[in-house]
Amino acid sequence: MVLVGFVAALQVSIAAASILLTLVLALWAALTAGGRLRPAVPAFFVPLAAYAAWTLVSVAGSARPIDSLVDAKEVLLFLVVPVVYGIARGRRAGTLATVVLSVGAATAVIGIVQYAILEYDHLGRRPLGSMGHYMTYSGLLMLVLAVAGARLLFAPRDRVWAALVTPALCVALALTFTRSAWVGASVGVSLLCLLRVSQVVAQRDVRGLARTPVVAAAVFALAALGFSVAPTAITDRVYSTFDLQDPTNRDRLAMVRVGAGMVRDHPLTGVGPEMVEVLYRDYRPEDAVNATNPHLHNVPLQIAAERGLPALALWGWFVVAVVVGLARRFRQPDTRPLAAAGLAAVAAMLAAGMFEYNFGDSEFLMLLLVLVTLPASAERNLPAEREAAATPGAAAAAPTRV
């Protein structure tokens, strides 16, 4: 129950999520020490741990090691992976995914109410749900939409609830005015559609293959209708994505040059965690819009500038390891919906991460790690659960597992 509370709190309150994470870590440690859980991690945790270790190396090379060390505490959030992997086994993984979807639906309603009634309806005041920042809120909605889309396409028995909440998720995401999350959600949903098509082709499902163009046409028609009736402020925001004279677009191009300069001068350890903002003015080009920026609005560039090229290579290894594991579990019917959600979440993170440093957002990072770990965790108890279901009385005789 503590783990369920933690996963639910991720989209509600970072303070509550932090407290519950501490409790669940203590519970996990106690169960492991008592022999009720065997220490285990999925394969992708190895590069993630190596990335954390190199982060500490970059702290040592920072101009302000203490400040960098305080910022580097985010690597402790990586412990979400062994906790979820150890506790949320078998069908519990699906339960956690349902919690993510349900809480996401509730926060979507909050965002819609903020826009429609409380006048969170312009760039200066955007819907933020119960989060402290609209970027965090939009990023979380993007990940929840990946879960909803995966259930709609790959989990026939769980489609009803996903179908009911998906419109609210889409509307709330649109109302955040957050272009990076729009791009990420589009890429994630597109990947889910491609995965569905590939599955239909592989299974030689003639009916499914015939329905695919119809479904695609319906989706595009709904998207076009939504765009045509959207408020002018939102359509203008969409058009601004392609406007190179837009101030935010110009400043992002300036950030690329800032990051490149930092990588050139500090290729191995970077400038250190939390040091990009401190040193920004030293690298700022004259045509930059903002005097400084807290980060470079690009995940690979931020990692390379802040922690060095080795850290970027380790992060790339982590992403590849996650995708390989999820792709393997996508081929298994029992874990396919969770794996599809994980793949869409990673794709969305990568796409949105070209325009926003979402990997450094605590709430976003923890929810992402939960989603990519759930398929591996679900796989652990499934053979035993199938055997128990097939054997009368076996479920009652089986010992309770944590």
Short mmCIF file of C-alpha atoms in Angstrom, two decimals, residues 3-4 7-8 10-11 84 88-105 140 143-151 155 158 161-162 165 169 334-342 367 370-375 377-378:
data_model
loop_
_atom_site.label_atom_id
_atom_site.label_comp_id
_atom_site.label_asym_id
_atom_site.label_seq_id
_atom_site.Cartn_x
_atom_site.Cartn_y
_atom_site.Cartn_z
CA LEU A 3 4.19 1.83 -2.85
CA VAL A 4 0.71 2.51 -4.26
CA VAL A 7 3.03 6.21 -7.16
CA ALA A 8 -0.26 8.07 -6.68
CA LEU A 10 3.89 11.50 -7.86
CA GLN A 11 1.19 13.43 -9.73
CA VAL A 84 9.33 -1.25 -7.93
CA ALA A 88 5.34 -4.65 -7.70
CA ARG A 89 5.62 -8.16 -9.07
CA GLY A 90 3.12 -9.98 -11.24
CA ARG A 91 -0.37 -8.50 -11.35
CA ARG A 92 0.62 -5.75 -8.91
CA ALA A 93 2.40 -4.05 -11.80
CA GLY A 94 -0.89 -3.70 -13.66
CA THR A 95 -2.50 -2.31 -10.52
CA LEU A 96 0.15 0.40 -10.30
CA ALA A 97 -0.43 1.29 -13.95
CA THR A 98 -4.14 1.68 -13.17
CA VAL A 99 -3.25 3.99 -10.27
CA VAL A 100 -1.09 6.11 -12.61
CA LEU A 101 -3.93 6.35 -15.12
CA SER A 102 -6.61 7.16 -12.53
CA VAL A 103 -4.63 9.85 -10.72
CA GLY A 104 -3.64 11.32 -14.08
CA ALA A 105 -7.31 11.56 -15.03
CA LEU A 140 3.32 13.94 -16.35
CA LEU A 143 3.48 9.98 -19.66
CA VAL A 144 -0.04 9.12 -18.46
CA LEU A 145 -1.28 9.48 -22.04
CA ALA A 146 1.27 6.81 -23.00
CA VAL A 147 -0.33 4.45 -20.45
CA ALA A 148 -3.82 5.24 -21.70
CA GLY A 149 -2.86 4.74 -25.34
CA ALA A 150 -1.16 1.43 -24.61
CA ARG A 151 -4.26 0.12 -22.87
CA ALA A 155 -5.33 -4.39 -23.41
CA ASP A 158 -8.89 -2.61 -19.72
CA TRP A 161 -11.52 3.20 -18.34
CA ALA A 162 -8.68 4.25 -20.65
CA VAL A 165 -10.14 9.32 -19.44
CA LEU A 169 -5.89 13.88 -20.73
CA ASP A 334 1.17 -10.95 -20.62
CA THR A 335 3.48 -7.93 -20.46
CA ARG A 336 2.65 -6.34 -23.83
CA PRO A 337 0.40 -3.47 -22.56
CA LEU A 338 2.91 -2.42 -19.90
CA ALA A 339 5.83 -2.74 -22.31
CA ALA A 340 3.99 -0.67 -24.93
CA ALA A 341 3.35 2.02 -22.34
CA GLY A 342 7.04 1.99 -21.38
CA LEU A 367 7.18 8.36 -12.93
CA VAL A 370 8.17 3.47 -12.59
CA LEU A 371 6.71 2.97 -16.07
CA VAL A 372 9.84 1.43 -17.59
CA THR A 373 10.32 -0.88 -14.59
CA LEU A 374 6.75 -2.22 -14.36
CA PRO A 375 7.02 -4.62 -17.37
CA SER A 377 8.54 -6.44 -12.50
CA ALA A 378 5.31 -7.92 -13.90
#
